[in-house]
C-alpha cells in the first residue's frame, strides 16, 4: 500500500473504516487494514467521500469582479456589457491567471473535476477557449478540466459563431456547449440545438447546454433537447443547466417535459444560488426564484447535479468554487432538508455529477481512482451544516491539499 486512511466513516455504512491506496487506485476498504503504508492519515471518525465534481463553471470570466468597472445601472444588461468590454481584450495569460485562482480555491474546497465553459462568439472569437484549453494543459495531471465550446451570445443571432464553434472543436474542446433559449425565435432555438448536435456527432463529444434560464413559461427548448437527444441516440450524454422555465410551466406541460427528460437520460444541473440572483427580476412580489423543479425530478429518478456556475464575475459577486456551499443552497432553496433529501443533494455534487460527466472510476469502491476527501465532519448533514473545508483532499492517491480550521473561544 502507498497510502492508508484510517478510522474514517463511510456514508451508509456503520462503524469506522480504513481505505488503502495502491498505484493511485483504491486497493482495499476494510474495518481494519493490517498492512502498513509510508503515508498514513488518521481520519479521526470523520466522513470520507469521493472528491467533489463541479460540472458547470465559467472560468474565462471568473474574478473579473476584481478588475471590472462598477455596474452603474444595477442591471443584467450592464453585466453583459461589462463582460463584452473585457472579452474583447482577454489574453490567454490573463484567463489562465484568473482561472487558476479559482481552480486553487476549488481544490482547497475538495473539488478535483471541473467542466469549464468558455465563451465562443464573434466578440472574443476563440480567445476564451484558447485560455481554457491552456488552463486544462497547465493543470493536467493535477486535476481534471474539461473545456466546453460554449456559444454565450447564441448561434443563429450571432452569425459566424457556428464556424468558430467548429474551429473550437478542432482545437480540442471536450464538450459541445449550447444556449438555445437565448435565440430570438423558437425555430432558431431548435436550429441552435440541431447545430450543436451536428458538432457533437461529427466530433463524437457530449453536449452540455444552458437551457430555458428564464422565468418565461414560453421558453421551451428543454423538450426539444430531450427529443433530439433520443433521436440522435445520445441518451446519457447530454446535460442541461438551469431549466428555470420548467418551474413556470403549468403542471400538465411540466410533467410531459420531465417525463421526456427522464426518458432521454438528460442530466439536469440546478445552480440555485445563481438562479436566485438572476431570475425573478421582473416580479414585484411574490418574486419567483427561477429554480427548476428539483424535488419533482429527483423523485422521478432524473439525474440531477449542481454546480458553481459563476465565481466573482460581472453576474455574480460571490462564489468561492465551493461545492459544499452550492449543495447548501440547493438544500435551502429546493426544500431538501430531510435526511434522505440531504443525502440526495450530496449526490448532486458527487455521484450524480460524475454520472453526468461520464467519469470513469469514480467512487470509493475497490478499483476506483483514489480521489477522495476526508471531510471536516462525521456525516453529510454536519458537513453541509458546518461548511468547513475538507481536512484532506486526496487525488490519485496523493495528498493534494489540506485544511486546518483554527477556532478558539477565549473566556
Ligand atoms: Zn453558466
Short mmCIF file of C-alpha atoms and ligand atoms in Angstrom, two decimals:
data_model
loop_
_atom_site.label_atom_id
_atom_site.label_comp_id
_atom_site.label_asym_id
_atom_site.label_seq_id
_atom_site.Cartn_x
_atom_site.Cartn_y
_atom_site.Cartn_z
CA UNK A 1 0.00 0.00 0.00
CA UNK A 2 1.17 3.55 -0.73
CA UNK A 3 -1.36 5.30 1.49
CA UNK A 4 -3.82 4.24 4.15
CA UNK A 5 -6.56 6.44 5.56
CA UNK A 6 -7.65 5.05 8.89
CA UNK A 7 -10.70 5.35 11.11
CA UNK A 8 -13.00 7.22 8.75
CA UNK A 9 -16.74 6.98 8.22
CA UNK A 10 -18.44 5.90 5.02
CA UNK A 11 -21.88 7.17 4.09
CA UNK A 12 -24.50 4.47 4.66
CA UNK A 13 -22.15 2.08 6.49
CA UNK A 14 -21.89 1.59 10.23
CA UNK A 15 -18.61 1.73 12.09
CA UNK A 16 -15.17 3.02 11.18
CA UNK A 17 -13.30 2.09 8.03
CA UNK A 18 -9.79 2.11 6.58
CA UNK A 19 -9.12 2.80 2.90
CA UNK A 20 -5.90 1.51 1.38
CA UNK A 21 -4.47 3.00 -1.81
CA UNK A 22 -2.02 1.47 -4.25
CA UNK A 23 -0.77 2.99 -7.51
CA UNK A 24 -3.41 5.69 -7.43
CA UNK A 25 -6.35 3.31 -7.02
CA UNK A 26 -8.40 2.18 -4.04
CA UNK A 27 -7.00 -1.25 -3.23
CA UNK A 28 -8.86 -2.16 -0.06
CA UNK A 29 -11.76 -0.93 2.05
CA UNK A 30 -11.97 -2.72 5.39
CA UNK A 31 -12.71 -2.08 9.03
CA UNK A 32 -9.07 -2.75 9.82
CA UNK A 33 -6.32 -2.95 7.20
CA UNK A 34 -3.42 -4.95 8.61
CA UNK A 35 -0.84 -3.69 6.09
CA UNK A 36 1.24 -0.58 6.69
CA UNK A 37 1.94 2.29 4.31
CA UNK A 38 4.59 5.04 4.16
CA UNK A 39 1.80 7.62 4.45
CA UNK A 40 -1.00 7.03 6.92
CA UNK A 41 -3.76 9.52 7.67
CA UNK A 42 -6.00 9.44 10.72
CA UNK A 43 -9.47 10.42 9.54
CA UNK A 44 -10.47 10.73 13.20
CA UNK A 45 -14.01 9.41 12.70
CA UNK A 46 -14.86 11.93 10.01
CA UNK A 47 -16.64 11.19 6.73
CA UNK A 48 -14.68 10.04 3.70
CA UNK A 49 -16.25 10.73 0.30
CA UNK A 50 -15.14 10.95 -3.32
CA UNK A 51 -13.80 14.38 -4.26
CA UNK A 52 -16.41 16.84 -5.49
CA UNK A 53 -17.27 17.32 -9.15
CA UNK A 54 -18.12 20.78 -10.49
CA UNK A 55 -19.92 20.19 -13.78
CA UNK A 56 -20.54 23.79 -14.86
CA UNK A 57 -18.31 26.78 -14.19
CA UNK A 58 -17.30 29.82 -16.29
CA UNK A 59 -13.63 30.43 -15.66
CA UNK A 60 -12.89 32.68 -18.65
CA UNK A 61 -14.81 35.47 -16.88
CA UNK A 62 -14.13 34.49 -13.26
CA UNK A 63 -12.54 37.01 -10.93
CA UNK A 64 -13.32 39.87 -13.33
CA UNK A 65 -15.06 41.21 -10.24
CA UNK A 66 -11.67 42.42 -9.03
CA UNK A 67 -10.84 44.47 -12.12
CA UNK A 68 -14.15 45.48 -13.69
CA UNK A 69 -15.80 48.88 -13.55
CA UNK A 70 -18.89 49.25 -11.34
CA UNK A 71 -22.31 48.32 -12.72
CA UNK A 72 -23.92 51.79 -12.73
CA UNK A 73 -27.45 50.76 -13.68
CA UNK A 74 -27.70 47.68 -11.43
CA UNK A 75 -28.91 45.81 -14.49
CA UNK A 76 -28.32 42.46 -16.15
CA UNK A 77 -27.82 44.29 -19.45
CA UNK A 78 -24.85 46.13 -17.97
CA UNK A 79 -23.44 42.81 -16.64
CA UNK A 80 -23.41 41.69 -20.29
CA UNK A 81 -21.80 44.93 -21.48
CA UNK A 82 -19.07 44.80 -18.84
CA UNK A 83 -18.30 41.21 -19.84
CA UNK A 84 -18.14 42.21 -23.53
CA UNK A 85 -15.66 45.00 -22.73
CA UNK A 86 -13.31 42.51 -21.08
CA UNK A 87 -13.94 39.77 -23.61
CA UNK A 88 -12.65 41.98 -26.43
CA UNK A 89 -9.25 42.27 -24.76
CA UNK A 90 -8.76 38.94 -22.94
CA UNK A 91 -5.35 37.36 -23.31
CA UNK A 92 -4.64 33.68 -22.79
CA UNK A 93 -2.31 34.56 -19.93
CA UNK A 94 -4.92 36.75 -18.25
CA UNK A 95 -7.52 33.97 -18.43
CA UNK A 96 -5.12 31.32 -17.12
CA UNK A 97 -4.10 33.56 -14.20
CA UNK A 98 -7.65 34.46 -13.12
CA UNK A 99 -8.94 30.93 -13.69
CA UNK A 100 -6.06 29.29 -11.83
CA UNK A 101 -7.00 31.26 -8.72
CA UNK A 102 -10.49 29.72 -8.95
CA UNK A 103 -9.06 26.24 -9.55
CA UNK A 104 -6.87 26.60 -6.45
CA UNK A 105 -9.91 27.63 -4.41
CA UNK A 106 -11.81 24.67 -5.83
CA UNK A 107 -9.04 22.24 -4.85
CA UNK A 108 -8.88 23.60 -1.31
CA UNK A 109 -12.66 23.11 -1.15
CA UNK A 110 -12.36 19.47 -2.22
CA UNK A 111 -13.13 19.58 -5.96
CA UNK A 112 -10.85 17.85 -8.44
CA UNK A 113 -13.01 17.75 -11.59
CA UNK A 114 -14.19 20.90 -13.36
CA UNK A 115 -16.26 21.24 -16.54
CA UNK A 116 -15.25 24.74 -17.64
CA UNK A 117 -17.35 26.76 -20.07
CA UNK A 118 -15.50 29.07 -22.48
CA UNK A 119 -17.36 31.73 -24.46
CA UNK A 120 -17.08 31.26 -28.21
CA UNK A 121 -18.65 34.10 -30.19
CA UNK A 122 -17.89 36.98 -32.54
CA UNK A 123 -16.87 39.30 -29.68
CA UNK A 124 -14.00 37.35 -28.17
CA UNK A 125 -13.55 34.88 -31.01
CA UNK A 126 -11.73 31.78 -29.85
CA UNK A 127 -9.53 33.54 -27.30
CA UNK A 128 -11.56 32.42 -24.23
CA UNK A 129 -11.43 28.80 -25.41
CA UNK A 130 -7.70 29.09 -26.07
CA UNK A 131 -7.37 30.32 -22.49
CA UNK A 132 -9.38 27.45 -21.02
CA UNK A 133 -7.50 24.86 -23.11
CA UNK A 134 -4.23 26.40 -21.81
CA UNK A 135 -5.69 26.16 -18.30
CA UNK A 136 -6.50 22.49 -18.86
CA UNK A 137 -2.94 21.80 -20.00
CA UNK A 138 -1.42 23.75 -17.10
CA UNK A 139 -3.34 21.65 -14.59
CA UNK A 140 -3.07 18.33 -16.44
CA UNK A 141 -2.08 15.51 -14.11
CA UNK A 142 -3.17 17.53 -11.07
CA UNK A 143 -6.92 17.95 -11.56
CA UNK A 144 -9.27 17.13 -14.44
CA UNK A 145 -10.53 20.03 -16.52
CA UNK A 146 -12.91 19.79 -19.47
CA UNK A 147 -13.25 22.70 -21.91
CA UNK A 148 -16.77 23.44 -23.18
CA UNK A 149 -17.15 25.14 -26.58
CA UNK A 150 -19.94 27.46 -25.46
CA UNK A 151 -21.84 29.98 -27.65
CA UNK A 152 -22.56 32.61 -24.97
CA UNK A 153 -24.11 35.03 -27.50
CA UNK A 154 -26.19 32.24 -29.13
CA UNK A 155 -25.59 30.90 -32.65
CA UNK A 156 -28.31 31.94 -35.10
CA UNK A 157 -28.44 35.53 -33.81
CA UNK A 158 -24.63 35.82 -33.87
CA UNK A 159 -23.62 34.88 -37.43
CA UNK A 160 -20.11 33.46 -37.59
CA UNK A 161 -20.38 31.69 -34.24
CA UNK A 162 -21.08 28.26 -35.66
CA UNK A 163 -17.88 28.39 -37.72
CA UNK A 164 -15.95 29.47 -34.61
CA UNK A 165 -17.50 26.60 -32.64
CA UNK A 166 -16.42 24.14 -35.29
CA UNK A 167 -12.89 25.54 -35.13
CA UNK A 168 -13.11 25.21 -31.33
CA UNK A 169 -13.87 21.50 -31.66
CA UNK A 170 -10.86 21.11 -33.96
CA UNK A 171 -8.72 22.93 -31.36
CA UNK A 172 -9.58 20.27 -28.82
CA UNK A 173 -12.70 21.29 -26.90
CA UNK A 174 -14.07 18.37 -24.89
CA UNK A 175 -17.79 19.18 -24.85
CA UNK A 176 -20.24 20.94 -27.19
CA UNK A 177 -21.98 23.78 -25.33
CA UNK A 178 -25.25 25.46 -26.19
CA UNK A 179 -27.57 28.30 -25.19
CA UNK A 180 -30.72 27.73 -27.26
CA UNK A 181 -33.16 29.77 -25.17
CA UNK A 182 -31.11 32.93 -25.90
CA UNK A 183 -32.11 32.88 -29.59
CA UNK A 184 -34.82 35.31 -30.73
CA UNK A 185 -37.31 32.75 -32.03
CA UNK A 186 -38.43 29.24 -31.08
CA UNK A 187 -37.47 27.97 -34.52
CA UNK A 188 -33.98 29.45 -34.05
CA UNK A 189 -33.66 27.74 -30.66
CA UNK A 190 -34.40 24.43 -32.35
CA UNK A 191 -31.96 25.18 -35.15
CA UNK A 192 -29.39 26.02 -32.45
CA UNK A 193 -29.88 22.61 -30.84
CA UNK A 194 -29.65 20.89 -34.23
CA UNK A 195 -26.36 22.66 -34.99
CA UNK A 196 -24.87 21.64 -31.64
CA UNK A 197 -25.79 18.03 -32.28
CA UNK A 198 -24.17 18.25 -35.73
CA UNK A 199 -20.91 19.10 -33.97
CA UNK A 200 -21.39 16.51 -31.22
CA UNK A 201 -21.93 13.76 -33.77
CA UNK A 202 -19.10 14.86 -36.02
CA UNK A 203 -16.53 15.12 -33.20
CA UNK A 204 -18.10 12.39 -31.02
CA UNK A 205 -18.40 14.64 -27.96
CA UNK A 206 -21.02 15.03 -25.25
CA UNK A 207 -23.38 18.01 -25.07
CA UNK A 208 -24.00 20.44 -22.21
CA UNK A 209 -26.41 23.31 -22.81
CA UNK A 210 -27.74 26.12 -20.67
CA UNK A 211 -31.47 25.72 -21.16
CA UNK A 212 -34.50 27.93 -20.53
CA UNK A 213 -32.63 30.05 -17.99
CA UNK A 214 -35.62 32.36 -17.58
CA UNK A 215 -38.98 32.61 -15.79
CA UNK A 216 -40.68 32.86 -19.16
CA UNK A 217 -43.17 29.96 -19.39
CA UNK A 218 -42.97 30.18 -23.19
CA UNK A 219 -39.29 29.26 -23.22
CA UNK A 220 -39.48 25.64 -24.30
CA UNK A 221 -36.16 24.36 -25.53
CA UNK A 222 -35.84 21.56 -22.93
CA UNK A 223 -38.49 19.38 -24.53
CA UNK A 224 -36.85 19.73 -27.94
CA UNK A 225 -33.42 18.97 -26.43
CA UNK A 226 -34.79 15.80 -24.81
CA UNK A 227 -36.46 14.59 -28.02
CA UNK A 228 -33.40 15.44 -30.10
CA UNK A 229 -31.22 13.51 -27.61
CA UNK A 230 -33.34 10.40 -28.18
CA UNK A 231 -33.50 10.83 -31.94
CA UNK A 232 -29.70 11.12 -32.12
CA UNK A 233 -29.09 8.19 -29.75
CA UNK A 234 -27.35 10.47 -27.25
CA UNK A 235 -29.08 9.15 -24.12
CA UNK A 236 -26.81 9.65 -21.11
CA UNK A 237 -24.52 12.05 -22.99
CA UNK A 238 -26.47 15.31 -22.61
CA UNK A 239 -26.71 17.75 -19.71
CA UNK A 240 -28.91 20.81 -19.34
CA UNK A 241 -28.22 23.54 -16.80
CA UNK A 242 -30.77 25.80 -15.09
CA UNK A 243 -34.09 24.91 -16.84
CA UNK A 244 -35.85 27.53 -14.70
CA UNK A 245 -38.75 27.97 -17.13
CA UNK A 246 -39.86 24.44 -16.24
CA UNK A 247 -40.93 25.85 -12.88
CA UNK A 248 -43.21 28.33 -14.67
CA UNK A 249 -44.98 25.76 -16.87
CA UNK A 250 -48.38 24.50 -15.78
CA UNK A 251 -48.34 21.06 -14.17
CA UNK A 252 -49.60 19.28 -17.27
CA UNK A 253 -46.88 20.58 -19.55
CA UNK A 254 -44.17 20.35 -16.87
CA UNK A 255 -44.95 16.69 -16.31
CA UNK A 256 -44.76 15.98 -20.02
CA UNK A 257 -41.35 17.67 -20.28
CA UNK A 258 -39.95 15.99 -17.16
CA UNK A 259 -41.01 12.58 -18.47
CA UNK A 260 -39.16 13.32 -21.74
CA UNK A 261 -36.05 14.41 -19.79
CA UNK A 262 -36.14 11.19 -17.80
CA UNK A 263 -36.70 9.06 -20.89
CA UNK A 264 -33.84 10.78 -22.74
CA UNK A 265 -31.44 10.36 -19.82
CA UNK A 266 -30.70 14.11 -19.87
CA UNK A 267 -28.90 15.19 -16.67
CA UNK A 268 -30.04 18.48 -15.14
CA UNK A 269 -27.69 20.86 -13.33
CA UNK A 270 -29.51 23.17 -10.97
CA UNK A 271 -27.43 26.06 -9.66
CA UNK A 272 -29.90 27.78 -7.31
CA UNK A 273 -27.50 30.37 -5.85
CA UNK A 274 -27.22 31.80 -9.37
CA UNK A 275 -30.91 31.45 -10.24
CA UNK A 276 -31.89 33.19 -7.01
CA UNK A 277 -30.00 36.32 -8.00
CA UNK A 278 -30.53 36.16 -11.77
CA UNK A 279 -34.24 35.35 -12.04
CA UNK A 280 -37.46 36.93 -10.84
CA UNK A 281 -36.12 40.37 -11.66
CA UNK A 282 -39.36 41.47 -13.31
CA UNK A 283 -41.52 40.27 -10.41
CA UNK A 284 -42.95 42.60 -7.76
CA UNK A 285 -43.84 40.07 -5.02
CA UNK A 286 -44.17 37.27 -4.79
CA UNK A 287 -40.79 37.01 -6.52
CA UNK A 288 -40.21 33.74 -8.34
CA UNK A 289 -36.93 32.04 -7.67
CA UNK A 290 -36.16 30.77 -11.17
CA UNK A 291 -35.13 27.35 -9.87
CA UNK A 292 -36.12 24.26 -11.78
CA UNK A 293 -38.36 21.50 -10.37
CA UNK A 294 -35.66 19.80 -8.35
CA UNK A 295 -37.69 17.75 -5.93
CA UNK A 296 -40.17 16.51 -8.52
CA UNK A 297 -37.42 15.41 -10.90
CA UNK A 298 -35.41 13.84 -8.09
CA UNK A 299 -38.46 11.76 -7.14
CA UNK A 300 -38.89 10.75 -10.78
CA UNK A 301 -35.30 9.49 -10.91
CA UNK A 302 -33.83 12.18 -13.18
CA UNK A 303 -30.06 12.54 -12.74
CA UNK A 304 -29.71 15.93 -11.02
CA UNK A 305 -26.47 17.64 -10.17
CA UNK A 306 -25.39 21.07 -9.01
CA UNK A 307 -22.50 23.32 -9.96
CA UNK A 308 -20.77 26.58 -9.08
CA UNK A 309 -21.51 28.30 -12.44
CA UNK A 310 -20.07 31.75 -11.59
CA UNK A 311 -17.18 32.95 -9.41
CA UNK A 312 -16.72 36.65 -8.69
CA UNK A 313 -17.73 37.86 -12.15
CA UNK A 314 -19.98 40.61 -13.58
CA UNK A 315 -23.09 38.44 -12.95
CA UNK A 316 -22.32 37.11 -9.50
CA UNK A 317 -20.14 38.88 -6.94
CA UNK A 318 -19.81 35.81 -4.71
CA UNK A 319 -18.71 32.20 -5.19
CA UNK A 320 -15.57 30.52 -3.91
CA UNK A 321 -15.70 27.46 -6.14
CA UNK A 322 -17.12 25.52 -3.23
CA UNK A 323 -19.43 22.60 -3.93
CA UNK A 324 -20.41 22.27 -0.27
CA UNK A 325 -21.74 25.83 -0.38
CA UNK A 326 -23.53 25.03 -3.65
CA UNK A 327 -25.16 21.97 -2.07
CA UNK A 328 -26.25 24.00 0.93
CA UNK A 329 -28.02 26.44 -1.40
CA UNK A 330 -29.82 23.52 -3.06
CA UNK A 331 -30.98 22.18 0.31
CA UNK A 332 -32.33 25.59 1.31
CA UNK A 333 -33.93 26.73 -1.90
CA UNK A 334 -35.35 23.38 -3.04
CA UNK A 335 -36.75 22.32 0.35
CA UNK A 336 -34.36 19.37 0.54
CA UNK A 337 -33.94 19.22 4.32
CA UNK A 338 -34.95 15.71 5.48
CA UNK A 339 -32.24 13.05 5.85
CA UNK A 340 -32.83 11.27 2.53
CA UNK A 341 -33.12 14.65 0.77
CA UNK A 342 -29.85 15.96 2.23
CA UNK A 343 -28.14 12.72 1.23
CA UNK A 344 -29.56 13.09 -2.29
CA UNK A 345 -28.21 16.64 -2.58
CA UNK A 346 -24.77 15.43 -1.53
CA UNK A 347 -25.07 13.13 -4.56
CA UNK A 348 -25.66 16.24 -6.72
CA UNK A 349 -22.02 17.31 -6.11
CA UNK A 350 -20.55 13.80 -6.17
CA UNK A 351 -22.01 10.69 -7.85
CA UNK A 352 -24.66 12.36 -10.00
CA UNK A 353 -22.25 14.99 -11.30
CA UNK A 354 -19.76 12.21 -12.09
CA UNK A 355 -22.51 10.32 -13.91
CA UNK A 356 -23.46 13.42 -15.94
CA UNK A 357 -19.83 13.80 -17.00
CA UNK A 358 -19.44 10.04 -17.52
CA UNK A 359 -16.34 9.95 -15.31
CA UNK A 360 -14.68 6.56 -15.10
CA UNK A 361 -13.52 5.02 -11.83
CA UNK A 362 -15.41 7.48 -9.64
CA UNK A 363 -16.36 6.35 -6.14
CA UNK A 364 -14.96 4.68 -3.07
CA UNK A 365 -15.17 1.05 -4.18
CA UNK A 366 -12.09 -1.10 -4.67
CA UNK A 367 -10.65 -0.35 -8.10
CA UNK A 368 -11.90 3.25 -8.22
CA UNK A 369 -9.48 6.15 -8.57
CA UNK A 370 -8.17 7.25 -5.18
CA UNK A 371 -9.72 10.71 -5.45
CA UNK A 372 -11.28 11.35 -2.08
CA UNK A 373 -11.85 13.87 0.63
CA UNK A 374 -11.56 13.35 4.34
CA UNK A 375 -14.26 15.80 5.28
CA UNK A 376 -14.48 18.06 8.32
CA UNK A 377 -17.41 16.31 9.99
CA UNK A 378 -18.73 12.78 10.57
CA UNK A 379 -21.94 12.91 8.48
CA UNK A 380 -23.24 14.56 5.32
CA UNK A 381 -25.65 16.64 7.37
CA UNK A 382 -22.86 18.07 9.50
CA UNK A 383 -20.54 18.58 6.54
CA UNK A 384 -23.21 20.75 4.92
CA UNK A 385 -24.23 22.38 8.19
CA UNK A 386 -20.74 23.41 9.27
CA UNK A 387 -19.46 24.38 5.80
CA UNK A 388 -15.84 23.71 6.69
CA UNK A 389 -13.38 22.66 4.00
CA UNK A 390 -12.16 19.05 3.80
CA UNK A 391 -9.30 18.19 6.16
CA UNK A 392 -7.54 16.26 3.38
CA UNK A 393 -8.06 16.37 -0.37
CA UNK A 394 -6.52 13.30 -2.00
CA UNK A 395 -6.13 12.95 -5.75
CA UNK A 396 -4.69 9.88 -7.44
CA UNK A 397 -3.60 8.58 -4.04
CA UNK A 398 -1.55 11.69 -3.21
CA UNK A 399 -2.40 14.45 -0.77
CA UNK A 400 -3.30 17.42 -2.97
CA UNK A 401 -4.46 19.85 -0.25
CA UNK A 402 -5.10 20.09 3.46
CA UNK A 403 -7.16 22.50 5.51
CA UNK A 404 -6.92 23.21 9.18
CA UNK A 405 -9.59 25.45 10.66
CA UNK A 406 -8.43 27.00 13.90
CA UNK A 407 -11.19 28.36 16.14
CA UNK A 408 -10.97 29.37 19.72
CA UNK A 409 -13.23 30.82 22.37
CA UNK A 410 -11.34 32.90 24.89
CA UNK A 411 -13.17 33.27 28.16
ZN1 LIG B 1 -23.46 29.17 -16.61
#
